[in-house]
Amino acid sequence: MDDESLSEWAERRDAKIGRLRAVPIVSGDGPRASHLHPDAPRAIERWNGHAWEPYAFAADLAAAKRILYPEASTPPTPAPAPGPARLPLAPGTGRHRKP
């Protein structure tokens, strides 16, 4: 049996603290997958190391994704304007050159 040390386990557990998840608020014991009820409200829960605790509320799947993935909703920083892609060709007489 290959047991991991207690310190490695604690590090792995602590790395998950603060993780968020969205749980659809639907009645019954039906499927709770996010793609099945995109217009259903969502409870955003946060992992505290021992249990999922209430964190926020979202009106639908799109709002929940904005909370869960804030970096995806911010526009990317503009890249610098590209310079010339290549240097101009030097004069030559090779077959590949146009007359």
XYZ file of C-alpha atoms in Angstrom:
99
model
C 0.000 0.000 0.000
C 1.392 3.374 -1.014
C 0.298 5.912 1.598
C 0.975 9.597 1.190
C 2.288 11.573 4.116
C -0.059 13.670 6.192
C 1.670 16.889 5.104
C 1.198 16.037 1.397
C -2.464 15.262 2.002
C -2.945 18.546 3.909
C -1.321 20.520 1.091
C -3.565 18.843 -1.477
C -6.662 19.517 0.660
C -5.709 23.148 1.348
C -5.171 23.786 -2.377
C -8.902 23.214 -2.908
C -10.041 25.721 -0.267
C -11.881 28.614 -1.877
C -13.003 26.648 -4.937
C -16.429 27.691 -6.212
C -19.204 25.646 -7.794
C -22.652 26.477 -9.156
C -25.587 24.277 -8.172
C -28.868 24.705 -10.079
C -31.878 25.298 -7.878
C -34.462 22.934 -9.375
C -37.264 21.041 -7.687
C -37.330 17.262 -7.469
C -34.618 14.673 -7.752
C -34.135 15.157 -11.482
C -30.801 15.741 -13.189
C -28.864 18.742 -11.924
C -26.488 19.195 -14.839
C -25.958 22.836 -15.788
C -26.752 22.402 -19.478
C -30.212 20.942 -18.785
C -31.625 24.017 -17.034
C -29.675 27.060 -18.310
C -32.390 29.496 -17.181
C -32.709 28.085 -13.645
C -31.243 30.130 -10.783
C -27.953 28.950 -9.303
C -26.569 28.808 -5.786
C -22.840 29.510 -5.807
C -21.088 27.489 -3.121
C -17.547 27.801 -1.762
C -15.457 24.941 -0.393
C -14.106 25.832 3.068
C -11.973 22.717 3.519
C -14.683 20.645 5.166
C -18.022 21.400 3.473
C -19.627 23.487 0.735
C -20.994 26.750 2.169
C -23.291 29.320 0.502
C -21.317 32.065 -1.218
C -23.548 33.864 -3.750
C -26.669 33.609 -5.881
C -26.926 33.824 -9.672
C -30.055 34.339 -11.759
C -29.054 31.889 -14.517
C -26.166 29.902 -15.986
C -24.597 32.903 -17.729
C -24.493 34.911 -14.491
C -23.053 31.923 -12.636
C -20.274 31.564 -15.205
C -19.389 35.241 -14.794
C -18.943 34.626 -11.047
C -17.066 31.335 -11.420
C -14.759 32.484 -14.236
C -14.142 36.239 -13.856
C -10.982 36.135 -15.990
C -13.025 34.994 -18.998
C -15.331 38.012 -18.814
C -12.571 40.639 -18.771
C -11.388 41.733 -22.212
C -7.821 40.701 -23.034
C -5.157 43.362 -23.022
C -4.455 44.604 -26.539
C -1.290 43.265 -28.098
C 1.227 45.719 -29.485
C 0.791 46.572 -33.136
C 2.634 44.040 -35.252
C 5.690 45.258 -37.110
C 6.674 44.157 -40.561
C 6.338 40.406 -40.762
C 9.341 39.966 -43.027
C 12.153 41.996 -44.332
C 11.753 43.053 -47.948
C 13.424 40.776 -50.450
C 16.789 41.810 -51.738
C 17.227 42.068 -55.504
C 18.175 38.744 -57.034
C 17.883 36.583 -60.115
C 16.676 33.297 -58.649
C 13.930 31.216 -60.268
C 11.509 32.109 -57.502
C 11.789 35.851 -58.230
C 9.316 37.573 -60.516
C 10.875 39.584 -63.379
